[in-house]
Amino acid sequence: MSTLKGACIIGQSGGPTSVINASAYGAVKAALDNPNITRVLGSLNGIVGILNDNIIDFGQEDKEQIELMKNTPSSILGSCRYKLASPDVDDTDYRKILETFKKYDIKYFFYIGGNDSMDTCNKISKFMLQNGYECRVMGIPKTIDNDLFGTDHCPGFASAAKYIATSLTEVYFDARVYDIGAITIVEAMGRNAGWLTASAALAANKGMGPDLIYLPEVAFDIDNFIESVKKVYEKENKCIVVVSEGIKDKDGKLISEYANANKAKDSFGHAQLGGLAAYLEGVISNAIPAKVRAIELSLLQRCAAHCASKTDIDESVMAGKTAVMEATSGTTDKMVGFEREYVDGKYTCKIKLLDLSSVANTEKKVPREWINEEGNGLKQEFIDYVSPLILGETDLVKEDGLPKFAKLKKVRA
Amino acid sequence: MSTLKGACIIGQSGGPTSVINASAYGAVKAALDNPNITRVLGSLNGIVGILNDNIIDFGQEDKEQIELMKNTPSSILGSCRYKLASPDVDDTDYRKILETFKKYDIKYFFYIGGNDSMDTCNKISKFMLQNGYECRVMGIPKTIDNDLFGTDHCPGFASAAKYIATSLTEVYFDARVYDIGAITIVEAMGRNAGWLTASAALAANKGMGPDLIYLPEVAFDIDNFIESVKKVYEKENKCIVVVSEGIKDKDGKLISEYANANKAKDSFGHAQLGGLAAYLEGVISNAIPAKVRAIELSLLQRCAAHCASKTDIDESVMAGKTAVMEATSGTTDKMVGFEREYVDGKYTCKIKLLDLSSVANTEKKVPREWINEEGNGLKQEFIDYVSPLILGETDLVKEDGLPKFAKLKKVRA
């Protein structure tokens, strides 16, 4: 494979995670050290930064701040939900991107994101090829939803899972402190895939977690739900439930839509969710004479860097580094993926490369056989899957008792 | 002072905190080691356990589990909100308590709690004295609200404060990731005293926190609130607000009651549930064309042991130990309080003893002069006050990547 010399640009897209900056850190560090990369650029707010020529130069940043990126939550370059049109329909954006690539001599494009971002990568790569511009494009996975196809798991998932399992363990202790009955309903993120909500089972597995867990993978029936809660409550005088924001009835209608019929849609056409826990709190209050409390984990679950998994951080850094190493060695149009291996019974994570086209717009869900028959709990298979991913504690730098996060100067290129 | 030999009983009351078990740990450890204490008992669900003879023997617990108590959140003995009548009106409960004390030869009563618990201690102590039963009663402070009179601060506050400041720092990064405008409204606990909500100012003080903070100490005006949010939003395209659940209008009416009045009915004819933050989300959504998100920290803020302050844990243990040491040395009818001293500019915490009668039913609020003139932020005086309290990280034991919390056998005495 021929040597390709030029600048690289790194972008971040989609919802934030605790470790998306760890991947950026891995890529920036590897790129700064690579002789074939002449300049390390960052695109502000994902692809929008390239479209609007809003580009920073990582070479101008302080080393200390780059180091802090490893443990800083959210997307330090900013994110976007902008969806490129199909180039067959309208190639305006693609021509702008090509223009920017030419302007900065960008030969490498590293994009950290989820399904939609891999689709973006794929389209850009094809357009460049069709227009005779040599450029290597690599996707770096990122999603707390863990729903990317072809990879064993996704950077960002495990840290959010660790936070949810930790918080549910703590809520378990809190919610049963009084001698009166109490029902607690916790809402976790997850539109179509229940991986994150399912991670609450790690707490249940230790005997200190939720009694019932509902995922979008299984049709949600309100009457069954009430009966299950009643059964636990009558026995224990307490009941803790965790639900995915995206649970749906047998006709595929979101339960959150029962309360909010006309919800705004985001620019990808996803219904904006929220308020499900409060709705179910009402449902249970109506059916069972008990103190009911709704807790929505909201943004907290995806940005809790103080509770990140070391395994997740390390793997995220590795994903970023690998993308740079692979691209400079000749690889293009791939997403960095993970494969697990057990060496002497010990979990290890190996890299595999996936075709961007195979990843884009495909969702991986929790296998039905990992969910119990009643559809309200997880089986050992899921516990075995997720347990190694949450191991290890973050080495987050603290200052005055609070996390010290990176602040970039963001000098324009 | 005469030597008093007999059993001791420890109880916990009021809302849970991350460190109320650290105080219990301190008391249990000191009591188990004390030659004048013949047996170390625990009352399940606060004073209710003594009333119902629901009492456990700490001597039967495994040492490892007692050690784990130091970092286990919530009240391991269970709690209650039971309020004793005035003995002049009805002394039934007091006679039952006396009976239980006699049955187990209880000579020492250690009660960990807030305002109401100190009142309970005080009443029990007086009743015992009037009935010629020698018994020493000590209160150990506990409240995330930090509103106990006479003590510089209260065990439990700093850990909740650290969690809030940490989470707000993380939310700061998450809430400004997109290139579109966003307003985030976070609701923290605090009915009458704003200490906990104010602690979000620690994040703001680092330039990574909320823009506006509203406490119950200052009358809340909705029009001013909208104007202030608008001003920040127009300048920054983002705005993060933190409000105390207990903010009130100039007539003393809770703003959350405005929410109740405006509640929509769901399909069951029930009022749609949702707290103050959700109400203010509606207020702002109506006034400002922006994406608005409400986050309620809920139980998470008071049980987040994984984010506890080492200073708080150490001081809580010390408070428990001191209560035992003082009582066995002859002290009674006191609450353990804290006084801060600066030795060579370094914060240290000294113990002082306060009359139970002086503490009971008095609330300490955030001084008005520590709040800015507009009533929407904190001054340096507050930062200086709270900063040393959140220092240091918990040494929580982890198992499989999750906190390992205590589980007591609770063998009945």
Tab-separated table of N, CA and C in Angstrom, chain A residues 14-16 45 48 72-75 78-81 162-163 165-167 169-175 177-179 184 189 202-203 206-208 259 272 278-279 281-283 285-286 293-300 302-307 387 390-393 398-403 405-407, chain B residues 14-16 45 48 72-76 78-81 162-163 165-167 169-175 177-179 184 189 202-203 206-208 266-268 270 272-274 291 293-300 302-307 387 390-393 398-403 405-407:
chain	number	residue	atom	x	y	z
A	14	GLY	N	-23.034	12.508	17.313
A	14	GLY	CA	-24.043	11.817	18.118
A	14	GLY	C	-24.000	12.214	19.575
A	15	GLY	N	-24.725	11.480	20.382
A	15	GLY	CA	-24.810	11.782	21.812
A	15	GLY	C	-23.482	11.576	22.509
A	16	PRO	N	-23.231	12.384	23.549
A	16	PRO	CA	-21.979	12.269	24.287
A	16	PRO	C	-21.891	10.952	25.052
A	45	ASN	N	-18.109	20.404	16.202
A	45	ASN	CA	-19.490	19.952	15.983
A	45	ASN	C	-19.618	18.989	14.800
A	48	VAL	N	-20.370	19.182	10.720
A	48	VAL	CA	-20.734	20.594	10.529
A	48	VAL	C	-19.492	21.486	10.523
A	72	THR	N	-12.209	13.113	30.213
A	72	THR	CA	-13.207	14.184	30.155
A	72	THR	C	-14.451	13.677	29.418
A	73	PRO	N	-15.621	13.835	30.032
A	73	PRO	CA	-16.827	13.307	29.384
A	73	PRO	C	-17.335	14.223	28.282
A	74	SER	N	-18.345	13.754	27.558
A	74	SER	CA	-18.992	14.517	26.488
A	74	SER	C	-18.016	14.648	25.324
A	75	SER	N	-18.411	15.342	24.281
A	75	SER	CA	-17.563	15.447	23.086
A	75	SER	C	-16.840	16.785	23.114
A	78	GLY	N	-17.346	19.070	20.399
A	78	GLY	CA	-18.754	19.347	20.116
A	78	GLY	C	-19.300	18.292	19.184
A	79	SER	N	-20.604	18.218	19.132
A	79	SER	CA	-21.241	17.187	18.335
A	79	SER	C	-22.309	17.807	17.438
A	80	CYS	N	-22.951	16.971	16.663
A	80	CYS	CA	-24.043	17.448	15.821
A	80	CYS	C	-25.004	16.299	15.581
A	81	ARG	N	-26.178	16.618	15.139
A	81	ARG	CA	-27.133	15.578	14.716
A	81	ARG	C	-27.435	15.768	13.220
A	162	LYS	N	-21.722	0.793	34.005
A	162	LYS	CA	-21.142	0.801	35.359
A	162	LYS	C	-21.836	1.842	36.230
A	163	TYR	N	-22.099	2.998	35.651
A	163	TYR	CA	-22.792	4.054	36.388
A	163	TYR	C	-24.198	3.607	36.778
A	165	ALA	N	-25.403	0.476	37.062
A	165	ALA	CA	-25.361	-0.605	38.055
A	165	ALA	C	-24.973	-0.057	39.426
A	166	THR	N	-24.021	0.884	39.443
A	166	THR	CA	-23.597	1.499	40.706
A	166	THR	C	-24.758	2.285	41.321
A	167	SER	N	-25.400	3.107	40.510
A	167	SER	CA	-26.496	3.936	41.018
A	167	SER	C	-27.668	3.077	41.481
A	169	THR	N	-27.495	0.073	42.667
A	169	THR	CA	-27.106	-0.529	43.945
A	169	THR	C	-27.351	0.469	45.067
A	170	GLU	N	-26.993	1.714	44.823
A	170	GLU	CA	-27.179	2.743	45.849
A	170	GLU	C	-28.667	3.033	46.061
A	171	VAL	N	-29.413	3.090	44.967
A	171	VAL	CA	-30.860	3.325	45.076
A	171	VAL	C	-31.518	2.163	45.832
A	172	TYR	N	-31.015	0.952	45.611
A	172	TYR	CA	-31.534	-0.223	46.335
A	172	TYR	C	-31.482	0.025	47.845
A	173	PHE	N	-30.350	0.532	48.317
A	173	PHE	CA	-30.198	0.779	49.749
A	173	PHE	C	-31.094	1.925	50.202
A	174	ASP	N	-31.151	2.944	49.379
A	174	ASP	CA	-31.928	4.128	49.756
A	174	ASP	C	-33.421	3.823	49.765
A	175	ALA	N	-33.874	3.116	48.743
A	175	ALA	CA	-35.319	2.942	48.540
A	175	ALA	C	-35.963	2.000	49.548
A	177	VAL	N	-35.153	1.995	52.941
A	177	VAL	CA	-34.701	2.404	54.267
A	177	VAL	C	-35.858	2.583	55.248
A	178	TYR	N	-37.024	2.951	54.719
A	178	TYR	CA	-38.147	3.183	55.637
A	178	TYR	C	-38.946	1.915	55.856
A	179	ASP	N	-39.692	1.893	56.954
A	179	ASP	CA	-40.493	0.715	57.274
A	179	ASP	C	-41.843	0.729	56.552
A	184	THR	N	-40.194	2.028	43.381
A	184	THR	CA	-39.324	2.984	42.710
A	184	THR	C	-39.211	2.587	41.237
A	189	MET	N	-31.742	5.186	29.538
A	189	MET	CA	-31.773	5.448	28.109
A	189	MET	C	-31.804	4.147	27.304
A	202	LEU	N	-26.718	-6.153	36.670
A	202	LEU	CA	-25.469	-6.384	37.398
A	202	LEU	C	-25.673	-6.141	38.893
A	203	ALA	N	-26.488	-5.133	39.207
A	203	ALA	CA	-26.796	-4.843	40.618
A	203	ALA	C	-27.715	-5.934	41.174
A	206	LYS	N	-26.096	-9.093	42.244
A	206	LYS	CA	-25.418	-9.100	43.547
A	206	LYS	C	-26.434	-9.105	44.686
A	207	GLY	N	-27.694	-9.231	44.342
A	207	GLY	CA	-28.734	-9.217	45.383
A	207	GLY	C	-29.014	-7.833	45.907
A	208	MET	N	-28.552	-6.804	45.195
A	208	MET	CA	-28.737	-5.420	45.632
A	208	MET	C	-29.116	-4.562	44.442
A	259	ALA	N	-48.574	8.843	27.058
A	259	ALA	CA	-48.738	10.101	27.790
A	259	ALA	C	-48.548	11.307	26.880
A	272	GLN	N	-38.627	12.250	20.168
A	272	GLN	CA	-37.962	12.711	21.386
A	272	GLN	C	-38.643	12.068	22.578
A	278	ALA	N	-42.317	8.973	34.886
A	278	ALA	CA	-43.389	9.727	35.531
A	278	ALA	C	-44.749	9.154	35.130
A	279	TYR	N	-44.860	8.764	33.865
A	279	TYR	CA	-46.121	8.171	33.394
A	279	TYR	C	-46.397	6.849	34.115
A	281	GLU	N	-45.196	5.920	36.935
A	281	GLU	CA	-45.452	6.245	38.340
A	281	GLU	C	-46.956	6.454	38.533
A	282	GLY	N	-47.557	7.168	37.592
A	282	GLY	CA	-48.999	7.395	37.633
A	282	GLY	C	-49.787	6.095	37.498
A	283	VAL	N	-49.354	5.258	36.574
A	283	VAL	CA	-50.025	3.974	36.337
A	283	VAL	C	-50.016	3.124	37.611
A	285	SER	N	-49.361	4.124	40.763
A	285	SER	CA	-50.074	4.808	41.860
A	285	SER	C	-51.560	4.518	41.779
A	286	ASN	N	-52.034	4.444	40.554
A	286	ASN	CA	-53.453	4.189	40.318
A	286	ASN	C	-53.843	2.760	40.710
A	293	ARG	N	-42.169	6.337	43.438
A	293	ARG	CA	-41.238	7.407	43.066
A	293	ARG	C	-40.618	7.101	41.705
A	294	ALA	N	-40.589	8.112	40.856
A	294	ALA	CA	-39.970	7.962	39.533
A	294	ALA	C	-38.614	8.646	39.531
A	295	ILE	N	-37.623	7.982	38.957
A	295	ILE	CA	-36.282	8.574	38.811
A	295	ILE	C	-35.863	8.438	37.357
A	296	GLU	N	-35.525	9.568	36.749
A	296	GLU	CA	-35.044	9.528	35.369
A	296	GLU	C	-33.541	9.769	35.402
A	297	LEU	N	-32.765	8.838	34.892
A	297	LEU	CA	-31.304	8.993	34.998
A	297	LEU	C	-30.785	10.082	34.057
A	298	SER	N	-31.562	10.406	33.056
A	298	SER	CA	-31.307	11.559	32.191
A	298	SER	C	-29.853	11.622	31.712
A	299	LEU	N	-29.341	12.810	31.522
A	299	LEU	CA	-27.976	13.012	31.032
A	299	LEU	C	-26.922	12.376	31.932
A	300	LEU	N	-27.272	12.269	33.228
A	300	LEU	CA	-26.280	11.829	34.200
A	300	LEU	C	-25.630	10.508	33.791
A	302	ARG	N	-24.928	9.266	30.901
A	302	ARG	CA	-24.017	9.205	29.761
A	302	ARG	C	-22.777	10.088	29.939
A	303	CYS	N	-22.759	10.896	30.995
A	303	CYS	CA	-21.609	11.800	31.173
A	303	CYS	C	-20.908	11.595	32.506
A	304	ALA	N	-21.229	10.495	33.213
A	304	ALA	CA	-20.675	10.289	34.554
A	304	ALA	C	-19.245	9.762	34.487
A	305	ALA	N	-18.348	10.602	34.005
A	305	ALA	CA	-16.946	10.200	33.853
A	305	ALA	C	-16.321	9.814	35.185
A	306	HIS	N	-16.846	10.356	36.276
A	306	HIS	CA	-16.269	10.042	37.594
A	306	HIS	C	-16.478	8.565	37.947
A	307	CYS	N	-17.376	7.913	37.225
A	307	CYS	CA	-17.700	6.499	37.499
A	307	CYS	C	-17.402	5.636	36.269
A	387	SER	N	-20.175	-8.270	32.491
A	387	SER	CA	-19.310	-8.179	33.689
A	387	SER	C	-17.869	-7.735	33.422
A	390	ILE	N	-17.083	-3.736	32.719
A	390	ILE	CA	-17.169	-2.632	33.691
A	390	ILE	C	-16.029	-2.657	34.695
A	391	LEU	N	-15.068	-3.544	34.501
A	391	LEU	CA	-13.998	-3.687	35.494
A	391	LEU	C	-13.005	-2.526	35.472
A	392	GLY	N	-12.531	-2.177	36.643
A	392	GLY	CA	-11.482	-1.179	36.785
A	392	GLY	C	-12.051	0.216	36.964
A	393	GLU	N	-11.293	1.023	37.724
A	393	GLU	CA	-11.754	2.375	38.053
A	393	GLU	C	-10.990	3.411	37.241
A	398	LYS	N	-8.151	14.593	40.048
A	398	LYS	CA	-9.037	15.444	40.849
A	398	LYS	C	-8.298	16.712	41.254
A	399	GLU	N	-9.031	17.782	41.358
A	399	GLU	CA	-8.472	19.058	41.812
A	399	GLU	C	-9.493	19.669	42.769
A	400	ASP	N	-9.072	19.932	43.978
A	400	ASP	CA	-9.986	20.461	44.996
A	400	ASP	C	-11.196	19.547	45.206
A	401	GLY	N	-10.982	18.245	45.060
A	401	GLY	CA	-12.070	17.290	45.310
A	401	GLY	C	-13.035	17.109	44.163
A	402	LEU	N	-12.779	17.783	43.047
A	402	LEU	CA	-13.661	17.660	41.884
A	402	LEU	C	-12.861	17.195	40.667
A	403	PRO	N	-13.539	16.579	39.694
A	403	PRO	CA	-12.824	16.122	38.503
A	403	PRO	C	-12.163	17.291	37.782
A	405	PHE	N	-11.218	18.391	34.310
A	405	PHE	CA	-11.484	18.042	32.927
A	405	PHE	C	-10.721	18.967	31.981
A	406	ALA	N	-10.570	18.498	30.750
A	406	ALA	CA	-9.795	19.254	29.757
A	406	ALA	C	-10.541	20.495	29.290
A	407	LYS	N	-9.794	21.541	29.038
A	407	LYS	CA	-10.322	22.719	28.351
A	407	LYS	C	-9.371	23.035	27.206
B	14	GLY	N	-34.535	9.615	60.030
B	14	GLY	CA	-34.614	10.618	58.960
B	14	GLY	C	-34.126	10.082	57.633
B	15	GLY	N	-33.942	10.966	56.679
B	15	GLY	CA	-33.532	10.578	55.326
B	15	GLY	C	-32.133	10.004	55.306
B	16	PRO	N	-31.887	9.082	54.397
B	16	PRO	CA	-30.562	8.468	54.289
B	16	PRO	C	-29.513	9.491	53.823
B	45	ASN	N	-35.150	0.530	62.197
B	45	ASN	CA	-36.072	1.615	61.841
B	45	ASN	C	-36.207	2.653	62.961
B	48	VAL	N	-38.639	3.358	66.254
B	48	VAL	CA	-39.690	2.345	66.090
B	48	VAL	C	-39.200	0.958	66.526
B	72	THR	N	-20.970	2.262	53.204
B	72	THR	CA	-22.279	1.834	52.693
B	72	THR	C	-23.303	2.959	52.863
B	73	PRO	N	-24.001	3.326	51.782
B	73	PRO	CA	-24.932	4.452	51.909
B	73	PRO	C	-26.254	4.042	52.559
B	74	SER	N	-27.090	5.025	52.777
B	74	SER	CA	-28.417	4.831	53.358
B	74	SER	C	-28.264	4.374	54.807
B	75	SER	N	-29.357	4.082	55.492
B	75	SER	CA	-29.304	3.718	56.906
B	75	SER	C	-29.390	2.209	57.024
B	76	ILE	N	-28.287	1.602	57.438
B	76	ILE	CA	-28.229	0.137	57.443
B	76	ILE	C	-29.189	-0.464	58.455
B	78	GLY	N	-32.066	0.809	58.962
B	78	GLY	CA	-33.398	1.278	58.568
B	78	GLY	C	-33.703	2.587	59.279
B	79	SER	N	-34.686	3.285	58.751
B	79	SER	CA	-35.005	4.591	59.307
B	79	SER	C	-36.496	4.688	59.586
B	80	CYS	N	-36.920	5.824	60.094
B	80	CYS	CA	-38.345	6.065	60.308
B	80	CYS	C	-38.597	7.558	60.263
B	81	ARG	N	-39.838	7.908	60.109
B	81	ARG	CA	-40.209	9.327	60.207
B	81	ARG	C	-41.157	9.513	61.394
B	162	LYS	N	-20.506	17.096	47.156
B	162	LYS	CA	-19.478	16.649	46.210
B	162	LYS	C	-20.125	15.975	45.005
B	163	TYR	N	-21.138	15.174	45.256
B	163	TYR	CA	-21.847	14.505	44.157
B	163	TYR	C	-22.522	15.543	43.253
B	165	ALA	N	-21.778	18.784	42.862
B	165	ALA	CA	-20.788	19.587	42.129
B	165	ALA	C	-20.154	18.753	41.013
B	166	THR	N	-19.886	17.475	41.296
B	166	THR	CA	-19.313	16.579	40.283
B	166	THR	C	-20.288	16.385	39.129
B	167	SER	N	-21.534	16.092	39.463
B	167	SER	CA	-22.540	15.842	38.427
B	167	SER	C	-22.800	17.099	37.601
B	169	THR	N	-20.691	19.465	36.998
B	169	THR	CA	-19.539	19.644	36.114
B	169	THR	C	-19.712	18.768	34.882
B	170	GLU	N	-20.152	17.544	35.097
B	170	GLU	CA	-20.346	16.618	33.983
B	170	GLU	C	-21.511	17.062	33.098
B	171	VAL	N	-22.578	17.509	33.730
B	171	VAL	CA	-23.737	17.998	32.968
B	171	VAL	C	-23.331	19.236	32.148
B	172	TYR	N	-22.455	20.059	32.713
B	172	TYR	CA	-21.960	21.239	31.992
B	172	TYR	C	-21.375	20.821	30.644
B	173	PHE	N	-20.560	19.758	30.668
B	173	PHE	CA	-19.931	19.301	29.426
B	173	PHE	C	-20.967	18.692	28.483
B	174	ASP	N	-21.873	17.930	29.054
B	174	ASP	CA	-22.867	17.241	28.230
B	174	ASP	C	-23.844	18.232	27.614
B	175	ALA	N	-24.281	19.191	28.409
B	175	ALA	CA	-25.378	20.066	27.983
B	175	ALA	C	-24.965	21.078	26.913
B	177	VAL	N	-22.850	20.283	24.258
B	177	VAL	CA	-22.130	19.543	23.228
B	177	VAL	C	-22.662	19.836	21.817
B	178	TYR	N	-23.942	20.146	21.721
B	178	TYR	CA	-24.507	20.390	20.388
B	178	TYR	C	-24.379	21.849	19.988
B	179	ASP	N	-24.466	22.065	18.698
B	179	ASP	CA	-24.334	23.433	18.200
B	179	ASP	C	-25.671	24.176	18.239
B	184	THR	N	-30.867	23.864	30.482
B	184	THR	CA	-30.981	22.698	31.357
B	184	THR	C	-31.354	23.165	32.755
B	189	MET	N	-32.172	18.712	46.153
B	189	MET	CA	-32.952	18.677	47.388
B	189	MET	C	-32.699	19.914	48.239
B	202	LEU	N	-19.743	25.202	43.429
B	202	LEU	CA	-18.358	24.714	43.363
B	202	LEU	C	-17.970	24.423	41.921
B	203	ALA	N	-18.931	23.909	41.152
B	203	ALA	CA	-18.683	23.638	39.727
B	203	ALA	C	-18.601	24.959	38.967
B	206	LYS	N	-15.369	26.780	39.130
B	206	LYS	CA	-14.290	26.288	38.267
B	206	LYS	C	-14.548	26.639	36.809
B	207	GLY	N	-15.602	27.398	36.566
B	207	GLY	CA	-15.922	27.775	35.196
B	207	GLY	C	-16.572	26.650	34.419
B	208	MET	N	-17.027	25.617	35.116
B	208	MET	CA	-17.649	24.455	34.468
B	208	MET	C	-18.880	24.052	35.254
B	266	ASP	N	-53.908	12.580	33.255
B	266	ASP	CA	-53.638	11.539	32.266
B	266	ASP	C	-54.911	10.742	31.996
B	267	SER	N	-54.777	9.675	31.211
B	267	SER	CA	-55.960	8.933	30.771
B	267	SER	C	-56.665	8.212	31.920
B	268	PHE	N	-55.975	8.079	33.067
B	268	PHE	CA	-56.613	7.469	34.221
B	268	PHE	C	-57.342	8.525	35.063
B	270	HIS	N	-55.700	10.774	36.549
B	270	HIS	CA	-54.748	11.156	37.591
B	270	HIS	C	-53.935	12.360	37.160
B	272	GLN	N	-50.845	14.307	36.212
B	272	GLN	CA	-49.541	13.922	35.663
B	272	GLN	C	-48.483	14.289	36.682
B	273	LEU	N	-47.682	13.309	37.019
B	273	LEU	CA	-46.680	13.584	38.035
B	273	LEU	C	-45.468	14.251	37.405
B	274	GLY	N	-44.702	14.846	38.240
B	274	GLY	CA	-43.529	15.558	37.738
B	274	GLY	C	-43.267	16.701	38.681
B	291	LYS	N	-34.428	24.359	23.189
B	291	LYS	CA	-34.564	23.006	23.731
B	291	LYS	C	-34.332	23.109	25.236
B	293	ARG	N	-34.406	21.092	29.011
B	293	ARG	CA	-34.402	19.768	29.627
B	293	ARG	C	-34.402	19.902	31.146
B	294	ALA	N	-35.239	19.100	31.799
B	294	ALA	CA	-35.288	19.101	33.264
B	294	ALA	C	-34.605	17.845	33.791
B	295	ILE	N	-33.799	18.004	34.822
B	295	ILE	CA	-33.144	16.871	35.473
B	295	ILE	C	-33.412	16.962	36.978
B	296	GLU	N	-33.961	15.895	37.532
B	296	GLU	CA	-34.197	15.864	38.976
B	296	GLU	C	-33.164	14.914	39.575
B	297	LEU	N	-32.360	15.406	40.487
B	297	LEU	CA	-31.290	14.552	41.030
B	297	LEU	C	-31.844	13.466	41.947
B	298	SER	N	-33.021	13.702	42.464
B	298	SER	CA	-33.779	12.685	43.202
B	298	SER	C	-32.933	11.987	44.271
B	299	LEU	N	-33.206	10.717	44.514
B	299	LEU	CA	-32.475	9.952	45.533
B	299	LEU	C	-30.990	9.878	45.272
B	300	LEU	N	-30.616	9.966	43.980
B	300	LEU	CA	-29.219	9.748	43.602
B	300	LEU	C	-28.280	10.618	44.421
B	302	ARG	N	-28.435	11.703	47.454
B	302	ARG	CA	-28.217	11.453	48.883
B	302	ARG	C	-27.623	10.082	49.162
B	303	CYS	N	-27.535	9.234	48.139
B	303	CYS	CA	-27.027	7.873	48.386
B	303	CYS	C	-25.806	7.548	47.528
B	304	ALA	N	-25.202	8.560	46.897
B	304	ALA	CA	-24.095	8.315	45.970
B	304	ALA	C	-22.785	8.079	46.728
B	305	ALA	N	-22.730	6.964	47.441
B	305	ALA	CA	-21.552	6.643	48.241
B	305	ALA	C	-20.301	6.530	47.382
B	306	HIS	N	-20.479	6.178	46.094
B	306	HIS	CA	-19.305	6.016	45.228
B	306	HIS	C	-18.600	7.344	44.998
B	307	CYS	N	-19.269	8.429	45.328
B	307	CYS	CA	-18.710	9.773	45.119
B	307	CYS	C	-18.611	10.533	46.445
B	387	SER	N	-15.608	24.376	50.302
B	387	SER	CA	-14.476	23.744	49.601
B	387	SER	C	-13.724	22.687	50.423
B	390	ILE	N	-15.366	18.919	50.897
B	390	ILE	CA	-15.537	17.888	49.855
B	390	ILE	C	-14.222	17.225	49.462
B	391	LEU	N	-13.159	17.559	50.190
B	391	LEU	CA	-11.837	17.040	49.789
B	391	LEU	C	-11.666	15.559	50.094
B	392	GLY	N	-10.963	14.889	49.213
B	392	GLY	CA	-10.603	13.488	49.425
B	392	GLY	C	-11.632	12.534	48.854
B	393	GLU	N	-11.115	11.373	48.417
B	393	GLU	CA	-11.972	10.386	47.759
B	393	GLU	C	-12.255	9.217	48.701
B	398	LYS	N	-14.298	-2.200	46.074
B	398	LYS	CA	-15.026	-2.602	44.870
B	398	LYS	C	-14.895	-4.106	44.670
B	399	GLU	N	-15.929	-4.680	44.145
B	399	GLU	CA	-15.929	-6.108	43.823
B	399	GLU	C	-16.571	-6.247	42.454
B	400	ASP	N	-15.853	-6.836	41.513
B	400	ASP	CA	-16.357	-6.978	40.139
B	400	ASP	C	-16.739	-5.625	39.529
B	401	GLY	N	-16.012	-4.576	39.909
B	401	GLY	CA	-16.259	-3.255	39.323
B	401	GLY	C	-17.401	-2.487	39.960
B	402	LEU	N	-18.024	-3.077	40.979
B	402	LEU	CA	-19.138	-2.389	41.645
B	402	LEU	C	-18.836	-2.223	43.137
B	403	PRO	N	-19.488	-1.228	43.772
B	403	PRO	CA	-19.232	-1.041	45.206
B	403	PRO	C	-19.618	-2.295	45.986
B	405	PHE	N	-20.977	-3.282	49.337
B	405	PHE	CA	-21.618	-2.678	50.501
B	405	PHE	C	-21.902	-3.736	51.568
B	406	ALA	N	-22.101	-3.258	52.787
B	406	ALA	CA	-22.324	-4.163	53.919
B	406	ALA	C	-23.700	-4.814	53.859
B	407	LYS	N	-23.753	-6.058	54.272
B	407	LYS	CA	-25.036	-6.736	54.511
B	407	LYS	C	-24.968	-7.340	55.909
